[in-house]
Amino acid sequence: MPGEHLRPGPADDVAAAEQFLMNLPAPWTPWPQTARSLAPVLATTAAARGWHLGTALRAQLTDRPDGIRSHPAVLSARIRQLPNRPPPARCASCGAPGSLVHANGQSPRPVCVPCATVPAGPPSADPAAQAAAVRSAIRAGRRARRR
Ligand SMILES: [Zn+2]
């Protein structure tokens, strides 16, 4: 179709982006006209930078709302200057991505829930116990990835 390359993105992505903008919390909720004009930019930029229209993007766009005079202008600038999405945090112990917690008295770096709930004792000298620990870590990693 002639002129298709001028379209900023698939129409349903733009519609989803417009809906996403209209659902931003106050004081970020744009006027419908503003949402309509920003939606194609958001759809294109978010796709290019690896963001989904979800809570992480909402948090990124609505961060630090205090001291801002014009939220629409800041929202527009943030959409246009959207950085690449940071890679998901990984467990400091087993390397699994997912929701991480800070385990008390263990590692200062965040670990996944299975690693936090299983106390990491000194490695056993018993080969059978070592194999069991490895199997358990692999299972924990699979569990975390499935989430
Ligand atoms: Zn872990």
GROMACS .gro file of C-alpha atoms and ligand atoms in nm:
model
  148
    1MET     CA    1   0.000   0.000   0.000
    2PRO     CA    2   0.151   0.339  -0.095
    3GLY     CA    3   0.243   0.550   0.203
    4GLU     CA    4   0.228   0.255   0.438
    5HIS     CA    5   0.588   0.311   0.545
    6LEU     CA    6   0.486   0.654   0.674
    7ARG     CA    7   0.257   0.501   0.931
    8PRO     CA    8   0.426   0.503   1.271
    9GLY     CA    9   0.312   0.155   1.370
   10PRO     CA   10   0.037  -0.103   1.346
   11ALA     CA   11  -0.301   0.056   1.407
   12ASP     CA   12  -0.391  -0.170   1.696
   13ASP     CA   13  -0.060  -0.091   1.869
   14VAL     CA   14  -0.141   0.279   1.840
   15ALA     CA   15  -0.488   0.219   1.979
   16ALA     CA   16  -0.338   0.020   2.267
   17ALA     CA   17  -0.086   0.296   2.330
   18GLU     CA   18  -0.364   0.556   2.336
   19GLN     CA   19  -0.558   0.344   2.585
   20PHE     CA   20  -0.243   0.301   2.793
   21LEU     CA   21  -0.190   0.679   2.803
   22MET     CA   22  -0.551   0.747   2.897
   23ASN     CA   23  -0.511   0.508   3.191
   24LEU     CA   24  -0.205   0.680   3.335
   25PRO     CA   25  -0.267   0.796   3.693
   26ALA     CA   26  -0.326   1.162   3.775
   27PRO     CA   27  -0.160   1.404   3.729
   28TRP     CA   28  -0.025   1.228   3.421
   29THR     CA   29  -0.359   1.144   3.259
   30PRO     CA   30  -0.347   1.334   2.928
   31TRP     CA   31  -0.636   1.500   2.752
   32PRO     CA   32  -0.784   1.268   2.486
   33GLN     CA   33  -0.639   1.484   2.209
   34THR     CA   34  -0.292   1.471   2.365
   35ALA     CA   35  -0.317   1.093   2.410
   36ARG     CA   36  -0.416   1.057   2.044
   37SER     CA   37  -0.119   1.260   1.925
   38LEU     CA   38   0.130   1.086   2.156
   39ALA     CA   39   0.004   0.731   2.096
   40PRO     CA   40   0.183   0.672   1.760
   41VAL     CA   41   0.509   0.803   1.908
   42LEU     CA   42   0.470   0.584   2.214
   43ALA     CA   43   0.384   0.274   2.010
   44THR     CA   44   0.690   0.320   1.787
   45THR     CA   45   0.935   0.418   2.060
   46ALA     CA   46   0.825   0.152   2.309
   47ALA     CA   47   0.856  -0.121   2.043
   48ALA     CA   48   1.199   0.005   1.936
   49ARG     CA   49   1.328   0.026   2.294
   50GLY     CA   50   1.194  -0.309   2.410
   51TRP     CA   51   0.911  -0.188   2.637
   52HIS     CA   52   0.564  -0.339   2.671
   53LEU     CA   53   0.261  -0.130   2.756
   54GLY     CA   54   0.270  -0.242   3.118
   55THR     CA   55   0.352  -0.146   3.472
   56ALA     CA   56   0.726  -0.103   3.411
   57LEU     CA   57   0.663   0.146   3.132
   58ARG     CA   58   0.399   0.324   3.340
   59ALA     CA   59   0.648   0.355   3.626
   60GLN     CA   60   0.913   0.485   3.387
   61LEU     CA   61   0.685   0.752   3.239
   62THR     CA   62   0.526   0.866   3.567
   63ASP     CA   63   0.841   0.867   3.781
   64ARG     CA   64   0.899   1.168   4.012
   65PRO     CA   65   0.578   1.368   3.951
   66ASP     CA   66   0.667   1.645   4.198
   67GLY     CA   67   0.795   1.984   4.090
   68ILE     CA   68   0.676   1.945   3.733
   69ARG     CA   69   0.483   2.239   3.585
   70SER     CA   70   0.349   2.078   3.270
   71HIS     CA   71   0.291   1.706   3.295
   72PRO     CA   72   0.183   1.673   2.930
   73ALA     CA   73   0.510   1.833   2.814
   74VAL     CA   74   0.719   1.612   3.043
   75LEU     CA   75   0.520   1.304   2.940
   76SER     CA   76   0.578   1.387   2.575
   77ALA     CA   77   0.951   1.439   2.633
   78ARG     CA   78   0.981   1.116   2.830
   79ILE     CA   79   0.807   0.920   2.554
   80ARG     CA   80   1.035   1.070   2.289
   81GLN     CA   81   1.348   1.008   2.500
   82LEU     CA   82   1.248   0.664   2.626
   83PRO     CA   83   1.570   0.474   2.707
   84ASN     CA   84   1.626   0.111   2.619
   85ARG     CA   85   1.448  -0.105   2.870
   86PRO     CA   86   1.699  -0.226   3.131
   87PRO     CA   87   1.749  -0.604   3.130
   88PRO     CA   88   1.554  -0.785   3.401
   89ALA     CA   89   1.738  -0.827   3.729
   90ARG     CA   90   1.879  -1.173   3.791
   91CYS     CA   91   1.927  -1.376   4.106
   92ALA     CA   92   2.273  -1.318   4.253
   93SER     CA   93   2.293  -1.684   4.352
   94CYS     CA   94   2.147  -1.895   4.069
   95GLY     CA   95   2.113  -1.634   3.791
   96ALA     CA   96   1.740  -1.689   3.737
   97PRO     CA   97   1.538  -1.384   3.629
   98GLY     CA   98   1.216  -1.299   3.807
   99SER     CA   99   1.104  -1.136   4.127
  100LEU     CA  100   1.401  -1.096   4.360
  101VAL     CA  101   1.423  -1.036   4.733
  102HIS     CA  102   1.696  -0.934   4.974
  103ALA     CA  103   1.768  -1.231   5.198
  104ASN     CA  104   1.861  -1.131   5.552
  105GLY     CA  105   2.209  -1.226   5.662
  106GLN     CA  106   2.300  -1.391   5.332
  107SER     CA  107   2.406  -1.210   5.018
  108PRO     CA  108   2.381  -0.828   5.009
  109ARG     CA  109   2.266  -0.869   4.648
  110PRO     CA  110   1.905  -0.970   4.570
  111VAL     CA  111   1.829  -1.337   4.517
  112CYS     CA  112   1.523  -1.526   4.393
  113VAL     CA  113   1.269  -1.662   4.640
  114PRO     CA  114   1.385  -2.029   4.613
  115CYS     CA  115   1.746  -1.920   4.684
  116ALA     CA  116   1.632  -1.697   4.970
  117THR     CA  117   1.428  -1.970   5.138
  118VAL     CA  118   1.687  -2.248   5.100
  119PRO     CA  119   1.979  -2.167   5.331
  120ALA     CA  120   2.305  -2.177   5.138
  121GLY     CA  121   2.526  -2.386   5.363
  122PRO     CA  122   2.887  -2.475   5.290
  123PRO     CA  123   2.922  -2.712   4.992
  124SER     CA  124   2.901  -3.071   5.101
  125ALA     CA  125   3.191  -3.310   5.051
  126ASP     CA  126   2.946  -3.588   4.975
  127PRO     CA  127   2.908  -3.630   4.592
  128ALA     CA  128   2.546  -3.746   4.627
  129ALA     CA  129   2.459  -3.436   4.832
  130GLN     CA  130   2.637  -3.213   4.578
  131ALA     CA  131   2.437  -3.369   4.293
  132ALA     CA  132   2.115  -3.317   4.488
  133ALA     CA  133   2.206  -2.950   4.545
  134VAL     CA  134   2.273  -2.900   4.174
  135ARG     CA  135   1.944  -3.067   4.080
  136SER     CA  136   1.759  -2.850   4.330
  137ALA     CA  137   1.922  -2.533   4.192
  138ILE     CA  138   1.828  -2.633   3.837
  139ARG     CA  139   1.468  -2.696   3.947
  140ALA     CA  140   1.461  -2.359   4.124
  141GLY     CA  141   1.587  -2.189   3.808
  142ARG     CA  142   1.320  -2.359   3.597
  143ARG     CA  143   1.051  -2.259   3.849
  144ALA     CA  144   1.168  -1.898   3.838
  145ARG     CA  145   1.174  -1.890   3.457
  146ARG     CA  146   0.823  -2.030   3.432
  147ARG     CA  147   0.680  -1.739   3.634
  148ZN      ZN  148   1.822  -1.792   4.278
   0.00000   0.00000   0.00000
